[in-house]
GROMACS .gro file of C-alpha atoms in nm:
model
  369
    1UNK     CA    1   1.816  -2.353  -1.380
    2UNK     CA    2   1.850  -2.328  -1.759
    3UNK     CA    3   1.484  -2.421  -1.806
    4UNK     CA    4   1.377  -2.155  -1.555
    5UNK     CA    5   1.553  -1.872  -1.736
    6UNK     CA    6   1.452  -2.000  -2.080
    7UNK     CA    7   1.084  -2.000  -1.981
    8UNK     CA    8   1.113  -1.652  -1.834
    9UNK     CA    9   1.273  -1.524  -2.152
   10UNK     CA   10   1.021  -1.689  -2.385
   11UNK     CA   11   0.722  -1.566  -2.179
   12UNK     CA   12   0.843  -1.216  -2.092
   13UNK     CA   13   0.500  -1.055  -2.129
   14UNK     CA   14   0.321  -1.316  -1.919
   15UNK     CA   15   0.576  -1.308  -1.638
   16UNK     CA   16   0.611  -0.931  -1.664
   17UNK     CA   17   0.239  -0.878  -1.612
   18UNK     CA   18   0.241  -1.115  -1.315
   19UNK     CA   19   0.544  -0.939  -1.167
   20UNK     CA   20   0.354  -0.611  -1.200
   21UNK     CA   21   0.048  -0.759  -1.027
   22UNK     CA   22   0.259  -0.906  -0.748
   23UNK     CA   23   0.445  -0.575  -0.718
   24UNK     CA   24   0.117  -0.388  -0.679
   25UNK     CA   25   0.000  -0.624  -0.405
   26UNK     CA   26   0.334  -0.606  -0.222
   27UNK     CA   27   0.315  -0.227  -0.255
   28UNK     CA   28  -0.022  -0.239  -0.079
   29UNK     CA   29   0.135  -0.445   0.200
   30UNK     CA   30   0.419  -0.197   0.241
   31UNK     CA   31   0.197   0.109   0.211
   32UNK     CA   32  -0.062  -0.014   0.460
   33UNK     CA   33   0.207  -0.102   0.715
   34UNK     CA   34   0.377   0.236   0.663
   35UNK     CA   35   0.045   0.419   0.687
   36UNK     CA   36  -0.054   0.240   1.009
   37UNK     CA   37   0.282   0.301   1.179
   38UNK     CA   38   0.273   0.671   1.085
   39UNK     CA   39  -0.087   0.708   1.200
   40UNK     CA   40  -0.018   0.534   1.530
   41UNK     CA   41   0.289   0.752   1.574
   42UNK     CA   42   0.066   1.058   1.550
   43UNK     CA   43  -0.161   0.907   1.816
   44UNK     CA   44   0.097   0.787   2.066
   45UNK     CA   45   0.440   0.905   1.954
   46UNK     CA   46   0.479   1.113   2.270
   47UNK     CA   47   0.433   0.795   2.475
   48UNK     CA   48   0.600   0.537   2.252
   49UNK     CA   49   0.916   0.748   2.207
   50UNK     CA   50   0.918   0.914   2.546
   51UNK     CA   51   1.260   0.955   2.707
   52UNK     CA   52   1.122   0.804   3.030
   53UNK     CA   53   1.150   0.425   3.017
   54UNK     CA   54   0.869   0.376   3.271
   55UNK     CA   55   0.548   0.581   3.284
   56UNK     CA   56   0.336   0.590   3.598
   57UNK     CA   57  -0.042   0.644   3.570
   58UNK     CA   58  -0.322   0.679   3.823
   59UNK     CA   59  -0.444   0.323   3.867
   60UNK     CA   60  -0.811   0.410   3.798
   61UNK     CA   61  -0.732   0.591   3.469
   62UNK     CA   62  -0.737   0.263   3.274
   63UNK     CA   63  -0.408   0.366   3.112
   64UNK     CA   64  -0.565   0.678   2.962
   65UNK     CA   65  -0.323   0.969   2.991
   66UNK     CA   66  -0.597   1.232   2.979
   67UNK     CA   67  -0.790   1.060   3.259
   68UNK     CA   68  -0.486   1.013   3.480
   69UNK     CA   69  -0.460   1.262   3.768
   70UNK     CA   70  -0.177   1.221   4.019
   71UNK     CA   71  -0.092   1.431   4.323
   72UNK     CA   72   0.250   1.606   4.299
   73UNK     CA   73   0.362   1.439   4.624
   74UNK     CA   74   0.357   1.098   4.453
   75UNK     CA   75   0.670   1.192   4.256
   76UNK     CA   76   0.872   1.174   4.577
   77UNK     CA   77   0.718   0.839   4.670
   78UNK     CA   78   0.802   0.691   4.332
   79UNK     CA   79   1.158   0.822   4.353
   80UNK     CA   80   1.220   0.618   4.669
   81UNK     CA   81   1.120   0.284   4.512
   82UNK     CA   82   1.422   0.051   4.477
   83UNK     CA   83   1.551   0.050   4.120
   84UNK     CA   84   1.438   0.406   4.038
   85UNK     CA   85   1.729   0.628   3.934
   86UNK     CA   86   1.514   0.939   3.878
   87UNK     CA   87   1.146   1.038   3.873
   88UNK     CA   88   0.992   1.355   3.730
   89UNK     CA   89   0.643   1.500   3.679
   90UNK     CA   90   0.476   1.506   3.337
   91UNK     CA   91   0.165   1.708   3.262
   92UNK     CA   92  -0.049   1.715   2.946
   93UNK     CA   93  -0.305   1.978   2.858
   94UNK     CA   94  -0.496   2.020   2.531
   95UNK     CA   95  -0.560   2.386   2.451
   96UNK     CA   96  -0.689   2.609   2.176
   97UNK     CA   97  -0.411   2.832   2.046
   98UNK     CA   98  -0.358   3.103   1.790
   99UNK     CA   99  -0.055   3.046   1.568
  100UNK     CA  100   0.021   3.228   1.243
  101UNK     CA  101  -0.323   3.389   1.261
  102UNK     CA  102  -0.517   3.061   1.279
  103UNK     CA  103  -0.689   2.886   1.567
  104UNK     CA  104  -0.594   2.521   1.622
  105UNK     CA  105  -0.558   2.261   1.895
  106UNK     CA  106  -0.231   2.206   2.080
  107UNK     CA  107  -0.125   1.929   2.317
  108UNK     CA  108   0.103   2.108   2.563
  109UNK     CA  109   0.332   1.885   2.769
  110UNK     CA  110   0.499   2.006   3.085
  111UNK     CA  111   0.817   1.813   3.161
  112UNK     CA  112   1.136   1.830   3.363
  113UNK     CA  113   1.375   1.948   3.091
  114UNK     CA  114   1.662   1.763   3.259
  115UNK     CA  115   1.476   1.456   3.384
  116UNK     CA  116   1.279   1.156   3.257
  117UNK     CA  117   1.019   1.267   3.003
  118UNK     CA  118   1.233   1.548   2.858
  119UNK     CA  119   1.187   1.601   2.482
  120UNK     CA  120   1.481   1.448   2.299
  121UNK     CA  121   1.655   1.459   2.071
  122UNK     CA  122   1.604   1.820   1.969
  123UNK     CA  123   1.674   1.789   1.597
  124UNK     CA  124   1.683   2.162   1.529
  125UNK     CA  125   1.697   2.467   1.754
  126UNK     CA  126   1.763   2.449   2.128
  127UNK     CA  127   1.626   2.356   2.467
  128UNK     CA  128   1.340   2.590   2.564
  129UNK     CA  129   1.386   2.861   2.823
  130UNK     CA  130   1.123   3.078   2.998
  131UNK     CA  131   0.808   3.120   2.786
  132UNK     CA  132   0.957   2.899   2.514
  133UNK     CA  133   0.862   2.562   2.372
  134UNK     CA  134   0.986   2.299   2.131
  135UNK     CA  135   0.731   2.141   1.896
  136UNK     CA  136   0.703   1.821   1.697
  137UNK     CA  137   0.832   1.891   1.349
  138UNK     CA  138   0.524   1.738   1.181
  139UNK     CA  139   0.333   2.051   1.285
  140UNK     CA  140   0.538   2.287   1.065
  141UNK     CA  141   0.275   2.294   0.791
  142UNK     CA  142   0.022   2.409   1.052
  143UNK     CA  143   0.227   2.721   1.125
  144UNK     CA  144   0.436   2.590   1.414
  145UNK     CA  145   0.773   2.714   1.291
  146UNK     CA  146   1.082   2.817   1.486
  147UNK     CA  147   1.050   3.184   1.579
  148UNK     CA  148   0.669   3.179   1.561
  149UNK     CA  149   0.464   3.282   1.865
  150UNK     CA  150   0.191   3.059   2.004
  151UNK     CA  151  -0.086   3.249   2.183
  152UNK     CA  152  -0.301   3.049   2.424
  153UNK     CA  153  -0.676   3.113   2.406
  154UNK     CA  154  -0.839   3.271   2.601
  155UNK     CA  155  -0.562   3.362   2.848
  156UNK     CA  156  -0.342   3.529   2.587
  157UNK     CA  157  -0.023   3.369   2.721
  158UNK     CA  158   0.247   3.389   2.452
  159UNK     CA  159   0.502   3.112   2.395
  160UNK     CA  160   0.788   3.124   2.143
  161UNK     CA  161   0.892   2.818   1.942
  162UNK     CA  162   1.268   2.763   1.966
  163UNK     CA  163   1.319   2.407   1.844
  164UNK     CA  164   1.189   2.090   1.683
  165UNK     CA  165   1.164   1.730   1.801
  166UNK     CA  166   1.053   1.432   1.594
  167UNK     CA  167   0.811   1.142   1.651
  168UNK     CA  168   0.677   1.296   1.974
  169UNK     CA  169   0.327   1.391   1.861
  170UNK     CA  170   0.020   1.306   2.066
  171UNK     CA  171  -0.351   1.256   1.986
  172UNK     CA  172  -0.299   1.362   1.620
  173UNK     CA  173  -0.278   1.731   1.716
  174UNK     CA  174   0.022   1.963   1.721
  175UNK     CA  175   0.235   1.886   2.027
  176UNK     CA  176   0.466   2.120   2.221
  177UNK     CA  177   0.694   2.075   2.523
  178UNK     CA  178   0.767   2.328   2.797
  179UNK     CA  179   0.931   2.325   3.142
  180UNK     CA  180   0.699   2.173   3.403
  181UNK     CA  181   0.693   2.476   3.638
  182UNK     CA  182   0.576   2.700   3.355
  183UNK     CA  183   0.324   2.438   3.248
  184UNK     CA  184   0.184   2.440   3.603
  185UNK     CA  185   0.150   2.819   3.587
  186UNK     CA  186  -0.035   2.790   3.257
  187UNK     CA  187  -0.264   2.524   3.408
  188UNK     CA  188  -0.350   2.757   3.697
  189UNK     CA  189  -0.413   3.043   3.453
  190UNK     CA  190  -0.636   2.836   3.229
  191UNK     CA  191  -0.821   2.683   3.524
  192UNK     CA  192  -0.829   2.951   3.795
  193UNK     CA  193  -0.923   2.838   4.144
  194UNK     CA  194  -0.776   2.490   4.099
  195UNK     CA  195  -0.658   2.381   4.447
  196UNK     CA  196  -0.371   2.176   4.306
  197UNK     CA  197  -0.209   2.112   3.971
  198UNK     CA  198  -0.254   1.741   3.895
  199UNK     CA  199   0.008   1.543   3.710
  200UNK     CA  200  -0.083   1.332   3.409
  201UNK     CA  201   0.213   1.098   3.445
  202UNK     CA  202   0.535   1.043   3.631
  203UNK     CA  203   0.837   0.967   3.416
  204UNK     CA  204   1.084   0.719   3.561
  205UNK     CA  205   1.442   0.639   3.467
  206UNK     CA  206   1.547   0.293   3.591
  207UNK     CA  207   1.883   0.223   3.744
  208UNK     CA  208   2.138   0.056   3.520
  209UNK     CA  209   2.043  -0.305   3.450
  210UNK     CA  210   1.691  -0.266   3.586
  211UNK     CA  211   1.415  -0.417   3.371
  212UNK     CA  212   1.151  -0.146   3.298
  213UNK     CA  213   0.860  -0.390   3.312
  214UNK     CA  214   0.967  -0.532   3.647
  215UNK     CA  215   1.027  -0.182   3.782
  216UNK     CA  216   0.679  -0.071   3.676
  217UNK     CA  217   0.526  -0.364   3.862
  218UNK     CA  218   0.737  -0.287   4.168
  219UNK     CA  219   0.625   0.078   4.168
  220UNK     CA  220   0.261  -0.030   4.151
  221UNK     CA  221   0.309  -0.266   4.447
  222UNK     CA  222   0.493  -0.011   4.664
  223UNK     CA  223   0.307   0.314   4.586
  224UNK     CA  224  -0.068   0.315   4.644
  225UNK     CA  225  -0.301   0.432   4.369
  226UNK     CA  226  -0.063   0.407   4.074
  227UNK     CA  227   0.017   0.177   3.783
  228UNK     CA  228   0.362   0.159   3.626
  229UNK     CA  229   0.414   0.059   3.261
  230UNK     CA  230   0.711   0.044   3.031
  231UNK     CA  231   0.683   0.261   2.719
  232UNK     CA  232   0.579  -0.018   2.484
  233UNK     CA  233   0.299  -0.137   2.715
  234UNK     CA  234   0.181   0.220   2.777
  235UNK     CA  235   0.168   0.293   2.403
  236UNK     CA  236  -0.016  -0.031   2.323
  237UNK     CA  237  -0.272   0.036   2.599
  238UNK     CA  238  -0.358   0.390   2.485
  239UNK     CA  239  -0.726   0.434   2.388
  240UNK     CA  240  -0.797   0.355   2.023
  241UNK     CA  241  -0.460   0.193   1.952
  242UNK     CA  242  -0.583  -0.166   1.972
  243UNK     CA  243  -0.876  -0.108   1.734
  244UNK     CA  244  -0.659   0.073   1.479
  245UNK     CA  245  -0.392  -0.197   1.495
  246UNK     CA  246  -0.648  -0.476   1.459
  247UNK     CA  247  -0.814  -0.308   1.159
  248UNK     CA  248  -0.487  -0.262   0.973
  249UNK     CA  249  -0.369  -0.611   1.069
  250UNK     CA  250  -0.685  -0.761   0.918
  251UNK     CA  251  -0.647  -0.566   0.594
  252UNK     CA  252  -0.276  -0.645   0.567
  253UNK     CA  253  -0.342  -1.013   0.640
  254UNK     CA  254  -0.605  -1.040   0.364
  255UNK     CA  255  -0.373  -0.866   0.118
  256UNK     CA  256  -0.091  -1.102   0.209
  257UNK     CA  257  -0.310  -1.407   0.148
  258UNK     CA  258  -0.414  -1.265  -0.190
  259UNK     CA  259  -0.048  -1.220  -0.292
  260UNK     CA  260   0.036  -1.581  -0.205
  261UNK     CA  261  -0.275  -1.717  -0.378
  262UNK     CA  262  -0.204  -1.518  -0.695
  263UNK     CA  263   0.148  -1.658  -0.718
  264UNK     CA  264   0.041  -2.011  -0.627
  265UNK     CA  265  -0.249  -2.031  -0.872
  266UNK     CA  266  -0.049  -1.873  -1.153
  267UNK     CA  267   0.220  -2.136  -1.134
  268UNK     CA  268  -0.034  -2.414  -1.087
  269UNK     CA  269  -0.217  -2.310  -1.405
  270UNK     CA  270   0.114  -2.267  -1.585
  271UNK     CA  271   0.221  -2.614  -1.473
  272UNK     CA  272  -0.102  -2.773  -1.598
  273UNK     CA  273  -0.062  -2.598  -1.934
  274UNK     CA  274   0.296  -2.722  -1.966
  275UNK     CA  275   0.241  -3.067  -1.815
  276UNK     CA  276   0.321  -3.249  -2.143
  277UNK     CA  277   0.656  -3.070  -2.156
  278UNK     CA  278   0.735  -3.167  -1.798
  279UNK     CA  279   0.643  -3.531  -1.853
  280UNK     CA  280   0.858  -3.538  -2.165
  281UNK     CA  281   1.153  -3.399  -1.970
  282UNK     CA  282   1.100  -3.662  -1.703
  283UNK     CA  283   1.084  -3.931  -1.973
  284UNK     CA  284   1.428  -3.831  -2.103
  285UNK     CA  285   1.583  -3.831  -1.757
  286UNK     CA  286   1.509  -3.496  -1.588
  287UNK     CA  287   1.452  -3.552  -1.217
  288UNK     CA  288   1.167  -3.412  -1.011
  289UNK     CA  289   1.418  -3.222  -0.798
  290UNK     CA  290   1.561  -3.047  -1.104
  291UNK     CA  291   1.218  -2.943  -1.231
  292UNK     CA  292   1.108  -2.835  -0.885
  293UNK     CA  293   1.422  -2.626  -0.843
  294UNK     CA  294   1.356  -2.454  -1.176
  295UNK     CA  295   1.004  -2.367  -1.061
  296UNK     CA  296   1.131  -2.231  -0.728
  297UNK     CA  297   1.387  -2.015  -0.912
  298UNK     CA  298   1.107  -1.863  -1.119
  299UNK     CA  299   0.902  -1.790  -0.807
  300UNK     CA  300   1.200  -1.627  -0.635
  301UNK     CA  301   1.276  -1.407  -0.936
  302UNK     CA  302   0.910  -1.310  -0.970
  303UNK     CA  303   0.870  -1.214  -0.602
  304UNK     CA  304   1.200  -1.024  -0.588
  305UNK     CA  305   1.112  -0.830  -0.902
  306UNK     CA  306   0.768  -0.754  -0.759
  307UNK     CA  307   0.924  -0.640  -0.432
  308UNK     CA  308   1.163  -0.413  -0.622
  309UNK     CA  309   0.873  -0.254  -0.809
  310UNK     CA  310   0.675  -0.218  -0.485
  311UNK     CA  311   0.965  -0.052  -0.303
  312UNK     CA  312   1.013   0.192  -0.590
  313UNK     CA  313   0.642   0.274  -0.577
  314UNK     CA  314   0.652   0.330  -0.201
  315UNK     CA  315   0.960   0.552  -0.238
  316UNK     CA  316   0.772   0.761  -0.496
  317UNK     CA  317   0.479   0.797  -0.257
  318UNK     CA  318   0.708   0.909   0.027
  319UNK     CA  319   0.851   1.182  -0.195
  320UNK     CA  320   0.500   1.320  -0.231
  321UNK     CA  321   0.418   1.308   0.142
  322UNK     CA  322   0.416   1.629   0.343
  323UNK     CA  323   0.575   1.725   0.673
  324UNK     CA  324   0.229   1.716   0.831
  325UNK     CA  325   0.202   1.343   0.756
  326UNK     CA  326   0.549   1.218   0.666
  327UNK     CA  327   0.593   0.872   0.517
  328UNK     CA  328   0.929   0.696   0.490
  329UNK     CA  329   1.061   0.372   0.343
  330UNK     CA  330   1.152   0.132   0.623
  331UNK     CA  331   1.422  -0.105   0.498
  332UNK     CA  332   1.343  -0.354   0.775
  333UNK     CA  333   0.976  -0.360   0.678
  334UNK     CA  334   1.065  -0.412   0.311
  335UNK     CA  335   1.293  -0.701   0.403
  336UNK     CA  336   1.042  -0.870   0.634
  337UNK     CA  337   0.753  -0.840   0.386
  338UNK     CA  338   0.966  -0.963   0.096
  339UNK     CA  339   1.093  -1.267   0.288
  340UNK     CA  340   0.743  -1.352   0.415
  341UNK     CA  341   0.589  -1.330   0.067
  342UNK     CA  342   0.879  -1.528  -0.079
  343UNK     CA  343   0.858  -1.811   0.175
  344UNK     CA  344   0.481  -1.854   0.151
  345UNK     CA  345   0.485  -1.821  -0.229
  346UNK     CA  346   0.738  -2.104  -0.248
  347UNK     CA  347   0.514  -2.309  -0.018
  348UNK     CA  348   0.218  -2.232  -0.246
  349UNK     CA  349   0.434  -2.349  -0.535
  350UNK     CA  350   0.442  -2.694  -0.378
  351UNK     CA  351   0.101  -2.753  -0.542
  352UNK     CA  352   0.267  -2.719  -0.881
  353UNK     CA  353   0.560  -2.938  -0.778
  354UNK     CA  354   0.315  -3.204  -0.654
  355UNK     CA  355   0.136  -3.192  -0.989
  356UNK     CA  356   0.465  -3.246  -1.172
  357UNK     CA  357   0.558  -3.533  -0.942
  358UNK     CA  358   0.226  -3.710  -1.004
  359UNK     CA  359   0.268  -3.702  -1.382
  360UNK     CA  360   0.389  -4.036  -1.522
  361UNK     CA  361   0.677  -4.017  -1.771
  362UNK     CA  362   0.506  -4.289  -1.976
  363UNK     CA  363   0.223  -4.045  -2.051
  364UNK     CA  364   0.460  -3.846  -2.272
  365UNK     CA  365   0.493  -4.139  -2.509
  366UNK     CA  366   0.112  -4.183  -2.523
  367UNK     CA  367   0.053  -3.807  -2.568
  368UNK     CA  368  -0.165  -3.799  -2.256
  369UNK     CA  369  -0.186  -3.479  -2.049
   0.00000   0.00000   0.00000
C-alpha cells in the first residue's frame, strides 16, 4: 500500500495524464449510453413508458404501431380474456399543425383518459378536457407551451395545451394526448368518408399478480387477428430500434475495450520500466502478493479518478442540453460503467502482475532486467 501511494506521488504528472485519458474514454462511454437512451426515448417513449402494461397490435402489423389497424369491437373481446382487468382503445395519428405561427409535425394520441394508455404522470397542468391536450415537455422549445393553441392543418381544428407529461414522445416528433372520442372525431374530419375509425393499439391493464408477458400471449391465443406484447417487448420491437441499439452497442463496446487496453498496457510498460525495482524488493523479502496488491490499488485509484472526471464532464454537458433534447446523469449508469471498467482493468493488470512474478529475485544482485 505504501509503495502504491509513493509511486503515485512521485509520478503525479504521468498518472495525472493517464487519469485524464481514462476519464475522457469513460466520459465517452457515459455520453454514448446517455445519448442512445435519450434518442431511443424520443423514438419509443410513448410505448416504453405507456401506462398500459400490455399493448395489443394487429397481428399482421409486424409490431409497427403505424401499420396496426384494429376494429373497435376488438376492445370488448380483449376485455373478456381471463386476467384482463381493463382494456381501452389507443389511436395514433401524425398530423401537420400550426403552433406559435410555425408549421410542424405532431403525433396525436387518442386515449381513454381514465383507462390503460392514459398519459401519466402529468407533471404540470391538468388532465385535458374537451378540445384540450397534454404534450410531452420536450416539445416546449418547438412552441408547445401550456396555454398555446394547436391548429390542425388543413381542417383548422383548434386544440389548447393544458399540461405536460414527460418521456412519452413518439417517432421523434412533438407528441400530444387527447381523449379518444375527440381523437376519433378528428380522424373522421381529417379523413372524411372513412367507414370506421381504426384503432392503432389496445391498452390492457392486467389483474393483480398477472404476468404481462403471459397475458399478452393469452390474448393472442384467444382473440383472432391480434398480438399482445408487454411494454418492454413492444418498445424493443418498434421499427428502427434494433438497428440504433446495435450501432450504439458496437461503438460503446469498442470504446470500452480501448479503455481497458489503455490501462492494461500503461501498467505493463510501467512494470517493465520498473522491473529492477520490483526484483530488488522481492530480493529483500517483499512478496508477490504485496506487490500485486500495490499495483491493484493504483489501478483502482486511477479508474475511480477517471470516473470522477468523466461524471463531472457529463454533468457539464447535461447543463448545456436543451428541453428539446434533454440529457441527464444516470447514477446507475455511472456506477455500472465504473465497476465494469474497474473489474476489467484489474484483470488487464494481471499481465503486469505475471511479469513481476516471473522476475527472479537473484537478477537484482546481477543487475539483470
